[in-house]
Coordinates of C-alpha atoms and ligand atoms in Angstrom, one line a residue:
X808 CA 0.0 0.0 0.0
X809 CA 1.4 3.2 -0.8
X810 CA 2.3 5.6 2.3
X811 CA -0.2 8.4 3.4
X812 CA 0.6 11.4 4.8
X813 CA -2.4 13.6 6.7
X814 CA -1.6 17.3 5.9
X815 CA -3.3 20.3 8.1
X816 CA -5.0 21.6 5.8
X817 CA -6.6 25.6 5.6
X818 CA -8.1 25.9 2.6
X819 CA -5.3 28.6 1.7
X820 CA -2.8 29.3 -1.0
X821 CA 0.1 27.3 1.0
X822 CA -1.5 24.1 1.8
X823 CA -3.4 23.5 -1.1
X824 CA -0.1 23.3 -3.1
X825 CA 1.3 21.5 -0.2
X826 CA -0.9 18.5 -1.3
X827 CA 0.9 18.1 -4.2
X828 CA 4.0 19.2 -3.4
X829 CA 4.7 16.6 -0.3
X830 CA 2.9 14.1 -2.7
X831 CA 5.5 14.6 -5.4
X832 CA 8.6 14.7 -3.2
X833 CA 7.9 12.1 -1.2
X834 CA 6.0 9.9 -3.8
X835 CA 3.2 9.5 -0.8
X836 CA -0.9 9.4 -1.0
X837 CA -2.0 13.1 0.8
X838 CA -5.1 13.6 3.2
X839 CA -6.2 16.8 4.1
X840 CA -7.6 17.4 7.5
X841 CA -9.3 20.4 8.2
X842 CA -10.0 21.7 11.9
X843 CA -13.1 24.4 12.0
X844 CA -11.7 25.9 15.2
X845 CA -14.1 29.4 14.6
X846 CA -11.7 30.9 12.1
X847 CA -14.8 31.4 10.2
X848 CA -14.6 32.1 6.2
X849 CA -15.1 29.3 4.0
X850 CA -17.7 26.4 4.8
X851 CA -16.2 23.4 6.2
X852 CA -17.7 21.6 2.6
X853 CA -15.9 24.3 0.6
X854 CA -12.5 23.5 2.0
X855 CA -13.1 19.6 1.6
X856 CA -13.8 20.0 -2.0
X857 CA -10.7 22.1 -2.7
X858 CA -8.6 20.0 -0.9
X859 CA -9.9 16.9 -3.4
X860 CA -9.5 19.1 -6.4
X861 CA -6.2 19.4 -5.6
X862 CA -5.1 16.1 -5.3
X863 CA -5.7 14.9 -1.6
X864 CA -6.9 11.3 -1.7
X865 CA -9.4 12.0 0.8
X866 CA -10.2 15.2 3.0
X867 CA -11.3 14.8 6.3
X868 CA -13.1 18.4 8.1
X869 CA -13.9 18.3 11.4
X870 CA -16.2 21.0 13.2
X871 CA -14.1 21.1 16.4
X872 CA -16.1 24.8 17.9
X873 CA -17.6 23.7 20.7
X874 CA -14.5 21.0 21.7
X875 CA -12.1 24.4 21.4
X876 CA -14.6 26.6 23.1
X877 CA -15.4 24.0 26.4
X878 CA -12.3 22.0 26.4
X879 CA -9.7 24.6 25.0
X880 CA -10.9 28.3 25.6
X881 CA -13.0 27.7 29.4
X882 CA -9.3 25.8 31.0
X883 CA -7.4 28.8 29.8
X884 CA -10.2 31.4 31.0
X885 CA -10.2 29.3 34.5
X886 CA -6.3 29.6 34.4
X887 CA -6.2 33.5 33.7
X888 CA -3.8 32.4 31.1
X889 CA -2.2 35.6 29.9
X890 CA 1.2 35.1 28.6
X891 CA 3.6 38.0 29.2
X892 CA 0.6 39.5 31.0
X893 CA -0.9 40.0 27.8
X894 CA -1.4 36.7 25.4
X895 CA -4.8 35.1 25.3
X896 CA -2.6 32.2 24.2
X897 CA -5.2 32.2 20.7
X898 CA -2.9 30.4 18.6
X899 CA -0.9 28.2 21.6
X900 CA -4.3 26.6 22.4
X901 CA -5.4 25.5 19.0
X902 CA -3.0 23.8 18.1
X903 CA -3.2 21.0 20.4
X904 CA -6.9 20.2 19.6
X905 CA -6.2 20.5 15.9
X906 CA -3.5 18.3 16.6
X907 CA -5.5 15.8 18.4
X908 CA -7.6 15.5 15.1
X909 CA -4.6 15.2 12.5
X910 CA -3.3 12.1 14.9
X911 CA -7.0 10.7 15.0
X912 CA -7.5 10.9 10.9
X913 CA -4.0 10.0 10.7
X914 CA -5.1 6.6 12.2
X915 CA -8.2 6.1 11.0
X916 CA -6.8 6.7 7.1
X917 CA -3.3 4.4 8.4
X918 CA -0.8 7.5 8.1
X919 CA 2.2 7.3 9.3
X920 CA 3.1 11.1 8.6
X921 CA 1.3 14.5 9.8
X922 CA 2.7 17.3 7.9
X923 CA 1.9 20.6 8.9
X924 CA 2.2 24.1 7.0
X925 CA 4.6 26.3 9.8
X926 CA 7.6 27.8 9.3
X927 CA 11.4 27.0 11.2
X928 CA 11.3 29.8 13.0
X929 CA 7.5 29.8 15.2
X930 CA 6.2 28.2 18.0
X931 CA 3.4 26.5 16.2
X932 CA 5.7 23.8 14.7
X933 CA 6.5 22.6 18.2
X934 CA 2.9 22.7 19.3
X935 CA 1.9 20.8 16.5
X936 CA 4.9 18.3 16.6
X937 CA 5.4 17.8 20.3
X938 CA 1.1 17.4 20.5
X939 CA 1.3 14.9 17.6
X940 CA 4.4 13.2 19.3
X941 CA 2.7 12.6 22.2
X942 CA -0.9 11.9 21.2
X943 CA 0.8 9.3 17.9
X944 CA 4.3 8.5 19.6
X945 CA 4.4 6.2 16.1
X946 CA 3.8 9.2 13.7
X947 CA 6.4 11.0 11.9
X948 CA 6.2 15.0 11.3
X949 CA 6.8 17.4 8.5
X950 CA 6.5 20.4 7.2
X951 CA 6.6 21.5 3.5
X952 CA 7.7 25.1 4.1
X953 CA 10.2 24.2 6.5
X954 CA 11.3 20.6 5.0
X955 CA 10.7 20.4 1.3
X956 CA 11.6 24.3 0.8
X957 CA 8.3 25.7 -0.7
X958 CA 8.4 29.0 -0.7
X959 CA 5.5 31.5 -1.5
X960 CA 6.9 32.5 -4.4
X961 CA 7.0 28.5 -5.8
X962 CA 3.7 27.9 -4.3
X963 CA 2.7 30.5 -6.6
X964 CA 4.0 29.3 -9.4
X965 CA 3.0 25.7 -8.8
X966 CA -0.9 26.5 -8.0
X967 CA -1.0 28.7 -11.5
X968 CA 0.9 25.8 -13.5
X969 CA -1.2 23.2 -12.0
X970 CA -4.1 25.1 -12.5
X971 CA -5.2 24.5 -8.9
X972 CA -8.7 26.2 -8.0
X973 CA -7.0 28.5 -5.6
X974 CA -6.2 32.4 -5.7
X975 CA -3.0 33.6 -6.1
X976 CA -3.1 37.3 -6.4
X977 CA -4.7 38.1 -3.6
X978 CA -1.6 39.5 -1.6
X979 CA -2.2 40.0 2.5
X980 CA 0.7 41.6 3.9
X981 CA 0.1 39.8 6.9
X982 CA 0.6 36.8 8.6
X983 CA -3.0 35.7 10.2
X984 CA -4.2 33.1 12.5
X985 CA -7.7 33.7 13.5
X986 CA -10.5 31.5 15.9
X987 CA -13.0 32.4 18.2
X988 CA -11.0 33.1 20.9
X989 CA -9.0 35.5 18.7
X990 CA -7.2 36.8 16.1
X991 CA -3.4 36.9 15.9
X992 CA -1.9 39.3 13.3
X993 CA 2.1 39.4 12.5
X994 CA 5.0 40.5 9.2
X995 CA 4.4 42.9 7.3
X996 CA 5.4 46.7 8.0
X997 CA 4.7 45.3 11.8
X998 CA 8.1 43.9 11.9
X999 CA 9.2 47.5 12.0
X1000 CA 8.6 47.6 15.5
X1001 CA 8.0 51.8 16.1
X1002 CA 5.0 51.4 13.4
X1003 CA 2.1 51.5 15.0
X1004 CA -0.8 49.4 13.6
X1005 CA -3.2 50.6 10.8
X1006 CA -7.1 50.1 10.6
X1007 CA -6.3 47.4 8.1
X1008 CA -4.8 44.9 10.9
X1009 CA -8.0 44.9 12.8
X1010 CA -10.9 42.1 12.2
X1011 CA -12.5 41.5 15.4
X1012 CA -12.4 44.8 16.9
X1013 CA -14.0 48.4 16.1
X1014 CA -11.8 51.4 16.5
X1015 CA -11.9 52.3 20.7
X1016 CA -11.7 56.3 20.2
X1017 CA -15.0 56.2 18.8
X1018 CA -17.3 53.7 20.6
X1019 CA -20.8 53.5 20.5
X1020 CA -23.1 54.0 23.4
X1021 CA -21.7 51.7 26.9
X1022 CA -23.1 48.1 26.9
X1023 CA -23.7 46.6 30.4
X1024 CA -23.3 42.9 30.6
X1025 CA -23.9 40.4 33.5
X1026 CA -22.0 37.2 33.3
X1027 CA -23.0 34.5 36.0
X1028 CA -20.2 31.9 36.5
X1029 CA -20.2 28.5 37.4
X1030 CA -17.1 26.6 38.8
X1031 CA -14.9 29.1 36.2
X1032 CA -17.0 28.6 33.8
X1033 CA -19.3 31.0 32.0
X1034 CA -23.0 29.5 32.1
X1035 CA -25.2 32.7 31.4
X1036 CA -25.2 36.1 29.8
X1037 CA -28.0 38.9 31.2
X1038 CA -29.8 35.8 32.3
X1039 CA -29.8 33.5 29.2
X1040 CA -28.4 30.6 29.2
X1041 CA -25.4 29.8 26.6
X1042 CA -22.6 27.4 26.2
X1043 CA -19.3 28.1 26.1
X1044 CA -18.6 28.9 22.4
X1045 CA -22.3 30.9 22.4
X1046 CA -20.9 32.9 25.2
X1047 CA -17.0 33.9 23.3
X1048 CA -19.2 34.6 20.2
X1049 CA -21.6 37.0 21.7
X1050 CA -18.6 38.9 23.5
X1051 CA -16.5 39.2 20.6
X1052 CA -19.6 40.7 19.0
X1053 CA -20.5 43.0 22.0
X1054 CA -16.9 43.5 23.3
X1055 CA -15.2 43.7 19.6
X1056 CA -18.1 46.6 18.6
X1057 CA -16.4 48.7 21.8
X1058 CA -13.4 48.2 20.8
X1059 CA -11.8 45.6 23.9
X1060 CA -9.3 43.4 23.2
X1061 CA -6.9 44.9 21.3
X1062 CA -3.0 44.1 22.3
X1063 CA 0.2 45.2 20.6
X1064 CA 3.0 43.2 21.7
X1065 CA 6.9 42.2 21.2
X1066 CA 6.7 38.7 22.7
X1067 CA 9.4 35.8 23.5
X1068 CA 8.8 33.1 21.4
X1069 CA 10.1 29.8 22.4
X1070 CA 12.9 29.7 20.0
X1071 CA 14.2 32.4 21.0
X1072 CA 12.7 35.0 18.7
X1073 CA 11.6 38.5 20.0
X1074 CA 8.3 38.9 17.8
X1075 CA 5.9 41.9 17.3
X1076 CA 2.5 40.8 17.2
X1077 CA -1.4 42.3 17.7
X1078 CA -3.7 40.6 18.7
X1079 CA -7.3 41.2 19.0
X1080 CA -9.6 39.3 21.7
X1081 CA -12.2 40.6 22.9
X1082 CA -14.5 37.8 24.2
X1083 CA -11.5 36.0 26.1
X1084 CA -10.0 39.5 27.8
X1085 CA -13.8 41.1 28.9
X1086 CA -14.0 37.5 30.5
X1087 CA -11.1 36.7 31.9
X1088 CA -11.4 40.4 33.6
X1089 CA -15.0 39.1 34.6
X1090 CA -13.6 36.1 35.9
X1091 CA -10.8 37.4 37.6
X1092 CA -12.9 39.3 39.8
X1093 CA -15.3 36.8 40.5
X1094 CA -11.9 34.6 41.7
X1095 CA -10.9 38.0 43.9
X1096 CA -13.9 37.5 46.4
X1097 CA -14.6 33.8 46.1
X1098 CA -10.6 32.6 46.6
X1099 CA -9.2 32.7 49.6
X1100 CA -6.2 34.8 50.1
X1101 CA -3.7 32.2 50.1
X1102 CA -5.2 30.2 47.7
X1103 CA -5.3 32.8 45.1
X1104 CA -1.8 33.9 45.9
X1105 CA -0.5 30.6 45.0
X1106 CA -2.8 30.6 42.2
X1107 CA -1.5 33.4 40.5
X1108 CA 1.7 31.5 40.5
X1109 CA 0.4 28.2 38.9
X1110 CA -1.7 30.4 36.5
X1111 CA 1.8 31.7 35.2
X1112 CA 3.5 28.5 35.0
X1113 CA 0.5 27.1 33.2
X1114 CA 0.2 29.9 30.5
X1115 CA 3.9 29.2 29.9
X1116 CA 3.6 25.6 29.6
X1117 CA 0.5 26.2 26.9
X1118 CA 2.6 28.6 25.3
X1119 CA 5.6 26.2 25.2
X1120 CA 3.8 23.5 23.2
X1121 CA 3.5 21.3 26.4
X1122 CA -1.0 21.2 26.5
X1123 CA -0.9 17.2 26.7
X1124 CA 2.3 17.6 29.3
X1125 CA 2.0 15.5 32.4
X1126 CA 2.7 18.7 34.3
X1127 CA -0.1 20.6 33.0
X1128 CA -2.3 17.8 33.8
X1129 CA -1.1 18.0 37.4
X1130 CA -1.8 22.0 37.3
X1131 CA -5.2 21.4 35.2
X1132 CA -6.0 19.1 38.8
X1133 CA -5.2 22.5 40.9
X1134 CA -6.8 25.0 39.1
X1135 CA -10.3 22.8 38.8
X1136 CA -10.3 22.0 42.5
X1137 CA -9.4 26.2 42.9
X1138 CA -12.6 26.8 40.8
X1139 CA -15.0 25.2 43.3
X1140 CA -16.6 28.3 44.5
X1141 CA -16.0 30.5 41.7
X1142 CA -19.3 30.9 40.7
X1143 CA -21.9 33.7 40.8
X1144 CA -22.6 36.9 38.5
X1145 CA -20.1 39.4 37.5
X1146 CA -21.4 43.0 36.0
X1147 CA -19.4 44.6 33.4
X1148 CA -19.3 47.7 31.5
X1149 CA -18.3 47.4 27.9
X1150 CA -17.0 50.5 26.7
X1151 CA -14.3 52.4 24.6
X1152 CA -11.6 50.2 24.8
X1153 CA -12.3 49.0 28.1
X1154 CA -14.4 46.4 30.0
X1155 CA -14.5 47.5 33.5
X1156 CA -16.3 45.4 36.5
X1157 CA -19.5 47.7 38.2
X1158 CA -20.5 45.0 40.4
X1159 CA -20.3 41.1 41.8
X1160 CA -22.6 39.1 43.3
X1161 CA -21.8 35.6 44.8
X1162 CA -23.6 33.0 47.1
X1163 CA -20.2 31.5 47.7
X1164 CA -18.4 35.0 48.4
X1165 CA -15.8 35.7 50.9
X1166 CA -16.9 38.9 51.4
X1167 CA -18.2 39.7 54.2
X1168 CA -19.9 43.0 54.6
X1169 CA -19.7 43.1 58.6
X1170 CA -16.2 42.2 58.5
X1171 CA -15.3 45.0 56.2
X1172 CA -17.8 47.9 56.9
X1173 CA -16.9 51.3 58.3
X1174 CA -20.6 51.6 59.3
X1175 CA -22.4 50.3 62.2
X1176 CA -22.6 46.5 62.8
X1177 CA -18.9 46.3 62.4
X1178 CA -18.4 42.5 63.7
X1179 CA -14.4 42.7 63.1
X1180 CA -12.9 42.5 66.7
X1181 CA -10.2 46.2 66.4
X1182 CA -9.2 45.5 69.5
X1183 CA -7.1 42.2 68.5
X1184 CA -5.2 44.1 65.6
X1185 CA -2.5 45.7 68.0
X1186 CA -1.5 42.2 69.5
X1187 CA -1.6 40.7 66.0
X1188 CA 0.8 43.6 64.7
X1189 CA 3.0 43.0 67.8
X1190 CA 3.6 39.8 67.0
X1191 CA 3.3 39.6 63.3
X1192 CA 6.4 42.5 63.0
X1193 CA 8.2 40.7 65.6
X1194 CA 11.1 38.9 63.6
X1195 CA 11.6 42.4 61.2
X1196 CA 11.8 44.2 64.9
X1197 CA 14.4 41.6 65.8
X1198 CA 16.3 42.1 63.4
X1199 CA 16.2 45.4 63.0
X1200 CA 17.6 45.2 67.0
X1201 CA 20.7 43.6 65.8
X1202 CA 21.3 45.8 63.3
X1203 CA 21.1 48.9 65.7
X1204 CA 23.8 46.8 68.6
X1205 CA 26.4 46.3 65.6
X1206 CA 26.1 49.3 63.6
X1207 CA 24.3 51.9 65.8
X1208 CA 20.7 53.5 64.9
X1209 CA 19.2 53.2 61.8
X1210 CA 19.9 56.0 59.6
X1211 CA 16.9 58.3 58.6
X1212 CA 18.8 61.1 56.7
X1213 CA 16.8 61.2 53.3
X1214 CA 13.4 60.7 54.9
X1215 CA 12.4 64.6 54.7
X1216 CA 12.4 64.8 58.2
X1217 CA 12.7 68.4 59.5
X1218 CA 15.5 69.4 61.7
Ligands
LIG545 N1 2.9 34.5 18.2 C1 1.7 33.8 18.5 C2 2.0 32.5 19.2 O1 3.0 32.0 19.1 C3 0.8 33.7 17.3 C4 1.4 33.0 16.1 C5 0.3 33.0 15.1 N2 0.6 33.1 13.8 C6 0.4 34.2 13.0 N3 0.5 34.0 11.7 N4 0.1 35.4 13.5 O2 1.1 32.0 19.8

């Protein structure tokens, strides 16, 4: 039987010659696999007939939204995953479930090759190939681009000599990856890093300067997870859509950055995402009063090491797994409703509301009814500055008073 190889396929200039291409230099049978992740564009059947008009012996499309959105987007909203305080980690956490479906078709078609369409020089390759390693430990990985040296300029030329139903003149000066949870945006006149981005980048997102009227939205949590929006009930992918809509028309989510990619690459990339950022500031809040203190200390520092992991190309890692255990069991009483504002550029929490809050209003009041015991706080100080006020008496026997000088202290 002659050897298959299951290619990634987009639908776009580069992959559709890439069937032919990896099917001429390694003399192997091609299936396409497409992943509908919420890029949107083309319909699923669109892509599956180009990829059989140009040559792919069968083409497998999968609509993988609500997978991403439940199993994908809602672990990296419960994880605050930001990377470089800033990433929504859009493209780092599609490419493990896309991956899980190129090692699936890859078996059910008996491949013993995925081939991807990334470049040397990303992070996506290693997602892709350290996913694929460890979902197929038996499959083999390549990539056309980086492997078999097509260039844009030869998959140019080979789509227009082989006639392949595909546009080639359509020229994007970009470099795009797009799903629901965002859109990522690089190359270009971006790579001069003092340009500032035009209209023309933007997708997802209206202009913030000019924002429509403020739009108030009430999220209700359950466990981390998004359940309702003003009182409707919605799943996880209805929920991203609608905020992208609402969020994207104000203008939130928008986030210009020169990031450390895993090969050592500093990178300038925007990035637009407004569902996932007016959530995740939704339901960090809702984690401020429903955590308690230590707990969300420490979580802040799993949340980190998570994002980097994701970021890294490590999603089926056995130490994510482990952190995936801490940040679920964290997420037990995260749940009740979260008020935002929507507006200019910014999604800004107005109120929170939470049967499983930590807040308690007789503990913190000013007002009457004040049940917090003031008359314990100077003992607690006493004891809790102790070991700084030992110290500090050392200090003072060995090299005399501490010096104030500098502290704008009259004489
Ligand atoms: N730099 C981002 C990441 O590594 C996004 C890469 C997506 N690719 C693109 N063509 N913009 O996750």
């Amino acid at each position: 039987m002659t050897d298959r190889i299951v290619l990634a396929y987009s639908g776009g200039l580069d992959t559709s010659v890439a069937i032919g291409w990896i099917a001429e230099a390694t003399g192997s049978e091609v299936v396409a696999v497409a992943v509908d992740v919420g890029q949107g564009g083309e319909s699923l059947e669109t892509v599956r007939q180009r990829a059989l008009d140009c040559g792919a012996v069968e083409a497998y499309v999968a609509d993988a939204r609500d997978e991403f959105a439940e199993q994908y987007c809602m672990p990296t909203l419960k994880a605050n995953g930001l990377y470089m305080d800033a990433y929504p980690l859009v493209s780092a956490i599609s490419r493990p479930v896309i991956s899980k479906h190129l090692v699936a078709a890859a078996q059910q078609f008996g491949a013993s090759t995925v081939a991807h369409g990334c470049t040397g020089k990303g992070n996506d390759q290693v997602r892709f190939e350290v996913s694929i390693q460890t979902l197929g430990p038996e499959l083999k990985c390549i990539a056309p681009v980086r492997d078999l040296a097509l260039t844009r300029e030869k998959a140019i030329e080979y789509a227009e000599k082989n006639d392949l139903p595909i546009e080639t003149t359509k020229k994007n000066p970009f470099s795009i990856d797009q799903n629901v949870w965002g859109r990522a945006v690089e190359t270009g006149f971006l790579e001069d890093i003092w340009n500032g981005p035009t209209k023309d980048v933007y997708d997802y997102t209206e202009d913030p300067a000019f924002p429509p009227a403020a739009d108030v939205v009430t999220i209700t949590f359950d466990q981390g997870v998004p359940v309702a929006l003003d009182g409707r009930s919605v799943t996880p992918l209805e929920t991203i859509e609608e905020l992208n809509r609402r969020a994207g028309a104000q203008g939130i989510g928008r986030i210009d950055i020169v990031e450390d990619r895993l090969v050592g690459i500093k990178s300038r990339e925007i990035y637009e995402a407004p569902g996932a950022m007016a959530l995740m500031a939704a339901h960090r809040e809702l984690e401020n009063i429903t955590l308690e203190r230590e707990q969300a200390r420490f979580k802040k520092t799993v949340d980190q090491r998570w994002t980097e992991l994701v970021y890294d190309g490590q999603w089926f890692s056995p130490l994510k797994n482990n952190l995936d255990v801490f940040i679920d069991e964290t997420q037990k009483y995260v749940s009740g409703e979260i008020r935002l504002e929507l507006h200019g550029g910014r999604a800004t929490v107005q109120g929170r509301r939470s049967e499983t809050s930590l807040y308690d209003f007789n503990l913190a009041t000013y007002d009457e009814g004040d049940s917090f015991d003031q008359s314990s706080a100077p003992g607690f100080i006493d004891i809790f500055g102790l070991s700084a006020r030992t110290a500090s008496q050392r200090e003072e026997r060995i090299h005399g008073k501490p010096d104030l000088s500098g502290a704008g202290v009259e004489k």
